[in-house]
GROMACS .gro file of N, CA, C and O in nm:
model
  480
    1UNK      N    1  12.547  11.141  13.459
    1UNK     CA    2  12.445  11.052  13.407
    1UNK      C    3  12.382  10.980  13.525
    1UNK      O    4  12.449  10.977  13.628
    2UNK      N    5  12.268  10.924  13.525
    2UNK     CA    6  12.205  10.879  13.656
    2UNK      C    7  12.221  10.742  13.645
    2UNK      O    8  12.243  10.669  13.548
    3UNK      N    9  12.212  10.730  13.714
    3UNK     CA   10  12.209  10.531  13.719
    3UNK      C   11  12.123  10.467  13.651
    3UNK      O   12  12.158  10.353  13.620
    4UNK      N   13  12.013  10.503  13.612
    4UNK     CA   14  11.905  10.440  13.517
    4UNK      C   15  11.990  10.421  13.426
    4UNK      O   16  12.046  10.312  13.413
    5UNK      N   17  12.015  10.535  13.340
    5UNK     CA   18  12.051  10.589  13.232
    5UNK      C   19  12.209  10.508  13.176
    5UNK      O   20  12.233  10.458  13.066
    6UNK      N   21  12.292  10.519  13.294
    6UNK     CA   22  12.429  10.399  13.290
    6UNK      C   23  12.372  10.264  13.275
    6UNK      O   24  12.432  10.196  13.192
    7UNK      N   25  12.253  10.196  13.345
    7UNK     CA   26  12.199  10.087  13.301
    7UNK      C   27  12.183  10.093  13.159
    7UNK      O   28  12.262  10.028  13.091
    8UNK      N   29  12.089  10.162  13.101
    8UNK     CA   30  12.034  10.172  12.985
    8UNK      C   31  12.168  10.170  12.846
    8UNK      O   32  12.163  10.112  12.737
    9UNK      N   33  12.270  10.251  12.903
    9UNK     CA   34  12.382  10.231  12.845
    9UNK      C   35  12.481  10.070  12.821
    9UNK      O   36  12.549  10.037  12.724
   10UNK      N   37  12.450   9.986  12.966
   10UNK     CA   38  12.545   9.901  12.950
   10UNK      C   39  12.456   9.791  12.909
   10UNK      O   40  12.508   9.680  12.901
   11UNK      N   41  12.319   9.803  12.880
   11UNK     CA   42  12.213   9.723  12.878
   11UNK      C   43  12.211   9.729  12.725
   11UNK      O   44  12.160   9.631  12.670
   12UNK      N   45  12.249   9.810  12.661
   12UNK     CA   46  12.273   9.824  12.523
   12UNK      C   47  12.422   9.820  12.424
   12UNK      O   48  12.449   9.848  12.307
   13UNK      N   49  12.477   9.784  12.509
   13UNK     CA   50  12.684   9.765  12.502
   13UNK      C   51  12.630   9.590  12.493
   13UNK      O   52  12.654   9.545  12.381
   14UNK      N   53  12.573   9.501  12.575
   14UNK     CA   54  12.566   9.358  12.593
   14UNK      C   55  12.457   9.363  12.424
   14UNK      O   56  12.486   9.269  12.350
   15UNK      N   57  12.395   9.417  12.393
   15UNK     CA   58  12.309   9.375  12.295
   15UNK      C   59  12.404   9.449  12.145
   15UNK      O   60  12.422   9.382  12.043
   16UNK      N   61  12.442   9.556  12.158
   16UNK     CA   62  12.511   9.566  12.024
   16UNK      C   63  12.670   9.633  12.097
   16UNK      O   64  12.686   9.741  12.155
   17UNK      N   65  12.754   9.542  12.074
   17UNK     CA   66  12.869   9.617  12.142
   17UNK      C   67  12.937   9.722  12.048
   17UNK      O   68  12.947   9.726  11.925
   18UNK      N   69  12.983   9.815  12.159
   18UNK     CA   70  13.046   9.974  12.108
   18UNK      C   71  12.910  10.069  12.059
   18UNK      O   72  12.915  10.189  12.032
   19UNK      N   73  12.834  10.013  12.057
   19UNK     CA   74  12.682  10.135  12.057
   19UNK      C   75  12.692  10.256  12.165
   19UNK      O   76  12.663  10.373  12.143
   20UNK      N   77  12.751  10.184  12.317
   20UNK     CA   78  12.680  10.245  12.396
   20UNK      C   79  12.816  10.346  12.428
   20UNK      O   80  12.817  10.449  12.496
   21UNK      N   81  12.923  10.284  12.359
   21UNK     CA   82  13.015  10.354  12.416
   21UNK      C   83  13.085  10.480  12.383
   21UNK      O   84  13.042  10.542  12.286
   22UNK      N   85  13.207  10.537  12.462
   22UNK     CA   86  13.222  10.673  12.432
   22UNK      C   87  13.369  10.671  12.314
   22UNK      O   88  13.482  10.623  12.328
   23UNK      N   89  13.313  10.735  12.215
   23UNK     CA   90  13.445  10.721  12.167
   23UNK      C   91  13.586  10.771  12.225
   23UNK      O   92  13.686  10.707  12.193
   24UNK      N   93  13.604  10.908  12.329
   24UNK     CA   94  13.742  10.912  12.376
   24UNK      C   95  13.759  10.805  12.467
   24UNK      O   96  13.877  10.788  12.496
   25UNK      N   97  13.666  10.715  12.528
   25UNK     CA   98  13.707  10.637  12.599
   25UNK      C   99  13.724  10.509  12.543
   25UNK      O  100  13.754  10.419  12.621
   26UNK      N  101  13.711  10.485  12.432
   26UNK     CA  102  13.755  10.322  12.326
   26UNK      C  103  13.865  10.418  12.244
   26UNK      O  104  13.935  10.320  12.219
   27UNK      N  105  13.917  10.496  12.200
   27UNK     CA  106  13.978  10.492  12.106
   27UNK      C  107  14.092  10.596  12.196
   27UNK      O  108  14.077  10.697  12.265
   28UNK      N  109  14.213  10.513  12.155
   28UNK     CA  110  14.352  10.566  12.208
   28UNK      C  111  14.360  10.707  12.183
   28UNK      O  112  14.340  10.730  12.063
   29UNK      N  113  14.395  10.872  12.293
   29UNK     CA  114  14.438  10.981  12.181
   29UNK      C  115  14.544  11.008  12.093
   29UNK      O  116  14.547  11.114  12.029
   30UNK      N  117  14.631  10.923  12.084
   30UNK     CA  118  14.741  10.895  11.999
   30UNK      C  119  14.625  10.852  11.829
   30UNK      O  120  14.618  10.930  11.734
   31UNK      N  121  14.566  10.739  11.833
   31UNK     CA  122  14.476  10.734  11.746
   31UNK      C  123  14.397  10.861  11.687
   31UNK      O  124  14.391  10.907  11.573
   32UNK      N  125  14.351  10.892  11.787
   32UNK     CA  126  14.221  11.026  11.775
   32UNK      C  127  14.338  11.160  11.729
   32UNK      O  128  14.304  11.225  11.630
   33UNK      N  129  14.413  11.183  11.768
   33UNK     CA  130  14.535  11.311  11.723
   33UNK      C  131  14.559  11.262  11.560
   33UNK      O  132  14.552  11.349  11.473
   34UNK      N  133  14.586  11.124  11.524
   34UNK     CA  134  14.632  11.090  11.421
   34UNK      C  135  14.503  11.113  11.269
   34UNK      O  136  14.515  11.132  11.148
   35UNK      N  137  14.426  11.103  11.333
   35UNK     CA  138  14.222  11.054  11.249
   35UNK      C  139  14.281  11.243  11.203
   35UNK      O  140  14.329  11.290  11.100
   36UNK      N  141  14.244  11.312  11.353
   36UNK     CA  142  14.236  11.444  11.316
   36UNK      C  143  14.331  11.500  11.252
   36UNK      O  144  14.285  11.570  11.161
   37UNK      N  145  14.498  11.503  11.261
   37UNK     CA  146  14.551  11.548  11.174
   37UNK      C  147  14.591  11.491  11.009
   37UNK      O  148  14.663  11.535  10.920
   38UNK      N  149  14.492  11.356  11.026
   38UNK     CA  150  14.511  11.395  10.840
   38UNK      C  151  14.395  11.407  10.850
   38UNK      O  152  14.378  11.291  10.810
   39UNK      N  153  14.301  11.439  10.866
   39UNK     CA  154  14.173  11.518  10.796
   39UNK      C  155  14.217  11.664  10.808
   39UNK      O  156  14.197  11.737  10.711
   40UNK      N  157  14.272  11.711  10.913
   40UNK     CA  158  14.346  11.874  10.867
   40UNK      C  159  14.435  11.926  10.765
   40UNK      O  160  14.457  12.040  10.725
   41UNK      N  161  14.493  11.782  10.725
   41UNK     CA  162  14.581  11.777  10.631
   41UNK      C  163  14.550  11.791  10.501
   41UNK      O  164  14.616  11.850  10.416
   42UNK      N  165  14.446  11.733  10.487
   42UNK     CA  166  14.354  11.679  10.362
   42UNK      C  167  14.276  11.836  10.301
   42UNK      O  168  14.261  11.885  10.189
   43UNK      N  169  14.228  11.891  10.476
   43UNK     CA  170  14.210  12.008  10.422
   43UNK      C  171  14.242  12.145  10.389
   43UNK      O  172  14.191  12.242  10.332
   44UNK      N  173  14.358  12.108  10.455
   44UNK     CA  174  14.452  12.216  10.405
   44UNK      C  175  14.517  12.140  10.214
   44UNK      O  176  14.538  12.211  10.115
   45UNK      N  177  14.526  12.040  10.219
   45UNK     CA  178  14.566  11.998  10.047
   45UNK      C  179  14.458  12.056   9.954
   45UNK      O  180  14.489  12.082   9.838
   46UNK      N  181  14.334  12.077   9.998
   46UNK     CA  182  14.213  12.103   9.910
   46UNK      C  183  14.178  12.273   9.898
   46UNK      O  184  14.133  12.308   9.789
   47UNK      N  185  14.193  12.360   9.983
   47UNK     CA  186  14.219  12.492  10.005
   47UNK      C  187  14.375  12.496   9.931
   47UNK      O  188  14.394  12.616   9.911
   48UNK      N  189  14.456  12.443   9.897
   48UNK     CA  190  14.552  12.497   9.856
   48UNK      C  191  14.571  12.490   9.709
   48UNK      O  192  14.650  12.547   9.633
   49UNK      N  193  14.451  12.381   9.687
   49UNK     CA  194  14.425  12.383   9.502
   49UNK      C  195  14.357  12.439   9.471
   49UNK      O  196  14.325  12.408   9.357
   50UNK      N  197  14.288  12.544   9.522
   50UNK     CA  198  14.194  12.663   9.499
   50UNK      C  199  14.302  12.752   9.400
   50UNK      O  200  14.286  12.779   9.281
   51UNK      N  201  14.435  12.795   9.500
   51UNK     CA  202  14.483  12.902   9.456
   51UNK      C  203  14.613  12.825   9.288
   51UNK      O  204  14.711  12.885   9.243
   52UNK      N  205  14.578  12.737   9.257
   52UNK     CA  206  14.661  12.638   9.144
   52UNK      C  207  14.557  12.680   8.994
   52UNK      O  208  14.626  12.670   8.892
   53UNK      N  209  14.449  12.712   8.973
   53UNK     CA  210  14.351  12.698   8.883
   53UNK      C  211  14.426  12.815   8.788
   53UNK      O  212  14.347  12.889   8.728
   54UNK      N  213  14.527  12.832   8.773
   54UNK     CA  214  14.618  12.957   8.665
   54UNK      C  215  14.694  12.897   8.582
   54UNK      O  216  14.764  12.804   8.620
   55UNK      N  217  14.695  12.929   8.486
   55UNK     CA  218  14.844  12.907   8.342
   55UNK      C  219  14.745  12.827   8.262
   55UNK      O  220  14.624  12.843   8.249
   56UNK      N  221  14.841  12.719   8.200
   56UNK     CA  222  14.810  12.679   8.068
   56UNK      C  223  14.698  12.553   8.129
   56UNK      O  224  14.724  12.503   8.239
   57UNK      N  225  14.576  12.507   8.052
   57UNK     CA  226  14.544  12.380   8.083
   57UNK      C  227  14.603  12.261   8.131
   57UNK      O  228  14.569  12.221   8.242
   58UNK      N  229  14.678  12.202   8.068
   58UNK     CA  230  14.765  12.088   8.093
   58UNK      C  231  14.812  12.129   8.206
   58UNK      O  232  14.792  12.043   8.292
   59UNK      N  233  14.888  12.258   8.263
   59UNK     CA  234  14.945  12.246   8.392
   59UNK      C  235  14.869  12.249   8.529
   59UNK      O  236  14.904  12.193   8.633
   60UNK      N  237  14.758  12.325   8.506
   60UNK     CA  238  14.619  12.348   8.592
   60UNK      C  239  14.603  12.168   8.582
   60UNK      O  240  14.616  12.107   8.688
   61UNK      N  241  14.583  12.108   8.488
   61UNK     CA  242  14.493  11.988   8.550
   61UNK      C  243  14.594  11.924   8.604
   61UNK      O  244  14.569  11.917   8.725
   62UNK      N  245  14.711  11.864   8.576
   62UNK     CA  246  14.876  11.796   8.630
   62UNK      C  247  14.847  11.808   8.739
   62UNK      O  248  14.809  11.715   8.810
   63UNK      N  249  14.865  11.990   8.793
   63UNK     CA  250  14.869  12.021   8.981
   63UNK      C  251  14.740  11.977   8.989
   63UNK      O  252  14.755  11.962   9.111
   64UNK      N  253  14.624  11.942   8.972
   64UNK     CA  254  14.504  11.975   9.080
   64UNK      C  255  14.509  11.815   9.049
   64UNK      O  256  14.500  11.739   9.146
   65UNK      N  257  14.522  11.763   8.924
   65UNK     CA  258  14.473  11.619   8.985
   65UNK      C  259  14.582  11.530   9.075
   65UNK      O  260  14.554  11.427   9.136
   66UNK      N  261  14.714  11.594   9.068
   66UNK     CA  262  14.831  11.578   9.176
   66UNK      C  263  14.801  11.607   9.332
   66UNK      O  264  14.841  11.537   9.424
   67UNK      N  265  14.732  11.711   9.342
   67UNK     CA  266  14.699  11.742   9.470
   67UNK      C  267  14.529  11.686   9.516
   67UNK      O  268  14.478  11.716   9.624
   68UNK      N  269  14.472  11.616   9.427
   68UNK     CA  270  14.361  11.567   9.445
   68UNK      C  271  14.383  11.405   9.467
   68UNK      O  272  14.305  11.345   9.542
   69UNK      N  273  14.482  11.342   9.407
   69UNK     CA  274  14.536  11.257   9.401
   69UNK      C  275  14.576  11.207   9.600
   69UNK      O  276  14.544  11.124   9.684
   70UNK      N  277  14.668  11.336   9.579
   70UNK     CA  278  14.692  11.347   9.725
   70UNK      C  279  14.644  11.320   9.830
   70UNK      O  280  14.690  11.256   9.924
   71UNK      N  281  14.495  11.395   9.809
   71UNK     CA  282  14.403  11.431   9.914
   71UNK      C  283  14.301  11.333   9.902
   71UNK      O  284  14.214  11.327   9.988
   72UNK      N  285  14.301  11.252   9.800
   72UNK     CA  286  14.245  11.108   9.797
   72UNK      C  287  14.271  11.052   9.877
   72UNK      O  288  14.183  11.015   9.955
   73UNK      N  289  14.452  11.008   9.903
   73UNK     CA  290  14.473  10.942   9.999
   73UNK      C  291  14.481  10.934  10.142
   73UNK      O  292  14.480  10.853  10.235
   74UNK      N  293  14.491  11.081  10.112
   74UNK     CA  294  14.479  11.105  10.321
   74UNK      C  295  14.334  11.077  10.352
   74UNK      O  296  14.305  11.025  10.459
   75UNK      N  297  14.245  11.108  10.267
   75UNK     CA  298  14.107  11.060  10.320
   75UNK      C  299  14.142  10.913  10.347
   75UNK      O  300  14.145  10.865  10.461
   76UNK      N  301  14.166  10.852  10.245
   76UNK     CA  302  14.151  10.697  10.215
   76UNK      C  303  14.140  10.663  10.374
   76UNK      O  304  14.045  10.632  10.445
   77UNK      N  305  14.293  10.683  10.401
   77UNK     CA  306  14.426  10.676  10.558
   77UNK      C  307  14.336  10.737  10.668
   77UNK      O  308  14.359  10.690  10.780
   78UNK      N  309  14.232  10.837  10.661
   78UNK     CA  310  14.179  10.904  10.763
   78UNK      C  311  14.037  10.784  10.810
   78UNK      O  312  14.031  10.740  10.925
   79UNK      N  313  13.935  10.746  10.704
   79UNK     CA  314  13.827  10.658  10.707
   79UNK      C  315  13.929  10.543  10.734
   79UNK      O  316  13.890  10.501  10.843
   80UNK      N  317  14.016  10.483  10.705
   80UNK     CA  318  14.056  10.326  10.739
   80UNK      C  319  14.087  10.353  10.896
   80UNK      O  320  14.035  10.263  10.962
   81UNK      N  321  14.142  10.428  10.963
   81UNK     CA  322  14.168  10.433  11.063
   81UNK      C  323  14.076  10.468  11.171
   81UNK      O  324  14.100  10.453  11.291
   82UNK      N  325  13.928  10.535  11.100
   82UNK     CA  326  13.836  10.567  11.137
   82UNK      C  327  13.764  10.400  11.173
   82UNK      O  328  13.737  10.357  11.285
   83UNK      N  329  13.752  10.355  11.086
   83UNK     CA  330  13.715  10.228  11.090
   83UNK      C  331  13.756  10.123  11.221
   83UNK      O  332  13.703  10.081  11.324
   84UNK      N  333  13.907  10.107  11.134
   84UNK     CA  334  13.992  10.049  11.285
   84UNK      C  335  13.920  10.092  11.429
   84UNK      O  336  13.884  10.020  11.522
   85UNK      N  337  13.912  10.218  11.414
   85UNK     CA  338  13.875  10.250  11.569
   85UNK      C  339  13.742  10.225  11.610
   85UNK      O  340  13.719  10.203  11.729
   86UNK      N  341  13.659  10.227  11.533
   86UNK     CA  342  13.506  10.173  11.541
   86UNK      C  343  13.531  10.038  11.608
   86UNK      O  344  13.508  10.019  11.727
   87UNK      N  345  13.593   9.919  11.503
   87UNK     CA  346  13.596   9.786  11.542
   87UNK      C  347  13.681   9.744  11.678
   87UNK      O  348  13.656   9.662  11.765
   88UNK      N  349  13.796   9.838  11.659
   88UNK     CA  350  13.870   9.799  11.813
   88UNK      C  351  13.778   9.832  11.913
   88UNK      O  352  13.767   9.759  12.011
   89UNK      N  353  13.693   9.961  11.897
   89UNK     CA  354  13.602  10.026  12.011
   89UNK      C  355  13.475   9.899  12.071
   89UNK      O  356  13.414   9.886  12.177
   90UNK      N  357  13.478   9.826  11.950
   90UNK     CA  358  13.347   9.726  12.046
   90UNK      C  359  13.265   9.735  11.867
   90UNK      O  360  13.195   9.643  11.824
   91UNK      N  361  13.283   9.811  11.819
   91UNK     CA  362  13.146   9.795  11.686
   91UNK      C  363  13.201   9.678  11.610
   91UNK      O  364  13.321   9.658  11.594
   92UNK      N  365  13.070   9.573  11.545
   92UNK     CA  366  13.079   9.482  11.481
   92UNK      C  367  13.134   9.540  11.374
   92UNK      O  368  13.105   9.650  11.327
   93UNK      N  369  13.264   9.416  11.311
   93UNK     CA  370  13.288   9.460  11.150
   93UNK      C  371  13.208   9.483  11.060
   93UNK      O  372  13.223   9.586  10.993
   94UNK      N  373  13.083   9.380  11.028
   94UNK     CA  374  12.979   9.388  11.006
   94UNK      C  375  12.912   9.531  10.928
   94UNK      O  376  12.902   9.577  10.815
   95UNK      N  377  12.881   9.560  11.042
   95UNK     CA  378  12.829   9.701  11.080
   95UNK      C  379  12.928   9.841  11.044
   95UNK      O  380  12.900   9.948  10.991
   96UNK      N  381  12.996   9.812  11.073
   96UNK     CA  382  13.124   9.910  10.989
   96UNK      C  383  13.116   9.896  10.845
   96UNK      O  384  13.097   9.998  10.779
   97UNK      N  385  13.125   9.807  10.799
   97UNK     CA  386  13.163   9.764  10.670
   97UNK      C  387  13.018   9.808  10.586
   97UNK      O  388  13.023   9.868  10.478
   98UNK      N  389  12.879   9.766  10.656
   98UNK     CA  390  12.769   9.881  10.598
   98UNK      C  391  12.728  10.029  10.600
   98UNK      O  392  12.629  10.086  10.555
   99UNK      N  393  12.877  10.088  10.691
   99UNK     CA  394  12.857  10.241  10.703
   99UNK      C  395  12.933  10.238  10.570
   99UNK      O  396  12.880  10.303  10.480
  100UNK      N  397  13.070  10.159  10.536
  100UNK     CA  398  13.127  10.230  10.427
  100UNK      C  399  13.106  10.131  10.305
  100UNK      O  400  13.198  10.111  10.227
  101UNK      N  401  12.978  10.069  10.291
  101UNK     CA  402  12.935  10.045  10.187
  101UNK      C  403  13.037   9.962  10.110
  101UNK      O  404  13.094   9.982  10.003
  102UNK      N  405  13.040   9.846  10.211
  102UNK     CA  406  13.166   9.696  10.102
  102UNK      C  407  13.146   9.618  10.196
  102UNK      O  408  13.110   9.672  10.301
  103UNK      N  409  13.161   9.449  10.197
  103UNK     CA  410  13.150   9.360  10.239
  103UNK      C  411  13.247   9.359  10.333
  103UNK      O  412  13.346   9.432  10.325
  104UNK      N  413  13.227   9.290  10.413
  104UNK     CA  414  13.307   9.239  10.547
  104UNK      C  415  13.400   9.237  10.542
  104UNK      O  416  13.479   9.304  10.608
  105UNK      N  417  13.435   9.122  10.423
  105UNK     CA  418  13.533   9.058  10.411
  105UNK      C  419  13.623   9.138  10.330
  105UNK      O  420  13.741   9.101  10.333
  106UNK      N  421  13.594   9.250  10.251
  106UNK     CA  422  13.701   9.277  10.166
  106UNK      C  423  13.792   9.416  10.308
  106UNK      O  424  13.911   9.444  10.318
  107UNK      N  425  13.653   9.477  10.402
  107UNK     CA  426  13.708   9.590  10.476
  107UNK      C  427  13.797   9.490  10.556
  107UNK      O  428  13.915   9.520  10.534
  108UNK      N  429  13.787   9.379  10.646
  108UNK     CA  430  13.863   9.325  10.710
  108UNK      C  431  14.003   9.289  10.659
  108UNK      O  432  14.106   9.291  10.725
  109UNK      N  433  13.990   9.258  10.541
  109UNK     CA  434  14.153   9.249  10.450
  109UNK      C  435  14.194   9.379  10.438
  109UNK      O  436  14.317   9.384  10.424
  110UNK      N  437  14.122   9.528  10.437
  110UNK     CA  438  14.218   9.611  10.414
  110UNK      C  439  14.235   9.661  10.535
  110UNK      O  440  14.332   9.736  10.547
  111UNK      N  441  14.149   9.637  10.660
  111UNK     CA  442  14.222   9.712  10.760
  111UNK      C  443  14.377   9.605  10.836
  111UNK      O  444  14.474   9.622  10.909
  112UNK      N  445  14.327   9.521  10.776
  112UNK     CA  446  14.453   9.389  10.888
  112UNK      C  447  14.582   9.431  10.792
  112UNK      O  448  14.687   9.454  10.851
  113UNK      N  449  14.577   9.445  10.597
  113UNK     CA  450  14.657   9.495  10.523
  113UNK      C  451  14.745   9.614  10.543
  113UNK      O  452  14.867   9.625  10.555
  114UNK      N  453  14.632   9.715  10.543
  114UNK     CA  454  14.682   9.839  10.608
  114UNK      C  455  14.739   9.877  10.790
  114UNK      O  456  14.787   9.986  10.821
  115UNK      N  457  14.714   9.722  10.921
  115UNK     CA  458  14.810   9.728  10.962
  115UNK      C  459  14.931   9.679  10.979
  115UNK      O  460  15.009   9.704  11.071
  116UNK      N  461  14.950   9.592  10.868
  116UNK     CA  462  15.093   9.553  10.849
  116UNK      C  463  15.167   9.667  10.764
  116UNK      O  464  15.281   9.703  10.796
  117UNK      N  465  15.108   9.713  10.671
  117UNK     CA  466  15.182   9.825  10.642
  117UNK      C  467  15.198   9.955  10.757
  117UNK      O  468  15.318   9.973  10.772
  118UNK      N  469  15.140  10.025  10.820
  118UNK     CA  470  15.184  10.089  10.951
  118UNK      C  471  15.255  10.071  11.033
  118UNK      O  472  15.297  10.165  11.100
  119UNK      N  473  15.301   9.924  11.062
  119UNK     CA  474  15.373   9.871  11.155
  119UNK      C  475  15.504   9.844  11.085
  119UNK      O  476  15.590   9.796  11.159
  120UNK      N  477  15.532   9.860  10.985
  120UNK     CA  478  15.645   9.877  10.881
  120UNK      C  479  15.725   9.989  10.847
  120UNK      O  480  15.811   9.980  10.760
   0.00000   0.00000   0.00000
């Protein structure tokens, strides 16, 4: 990158912080390994209810909404942590909290929630 261009970068980090920055370089790869393997996870849970859609009704819906259930939550666990890493990276909560469409205040209670439960 040229030196203009690193200006232009850190000239825009002071006006909206974590804009300018790189995500492998704000976000731990212990973090980044973790984001990616439950979204691999999630999609391997969703490819595997493809092959469940057999037998009687009642048992078809049990497994898929069991394994949808599932795969609810690893998303849930994949975006909260996605988040986390936005805000640790420098991005306003703010601003996070209008990518995933909820107030400030309720994302800031579930990510501080959800790290007392991790640390448990």
């Amino acid at each position: 990158m040229t030196m203009a261009g690193q200006l232009r970068v850190l000239g825009k980090e002071k006006k909206a912080p974590g804009s300018g920055t790189m995500w492998r370089a704000t976000v731990p790869a212990e973090q980044r390994r973790l984001i990616s393997s439950t979204l691999g996870s999630v999609q391997e849970q969703l490819l595997q209810l493809r092959g469940v859609q057999t037998g009687p009704t009642a048992d078809v819906a049990r497994r898929l909404l069991r394994g949808l259930g599932h795969s609810a939550g690893l998303i849930e666990n994949a975006w909260k942590r996605t988040a986390l890493a936005a805000v640790n990276g420098g991005v306003p909560l703010e601003e996070v909290a209008q990518w995933v469409n909820m107030p400030a205040a309720v994302l800031r209670d579930m990510l501080t929630a959800g790290g007392r439960e991790e640390d448990s």
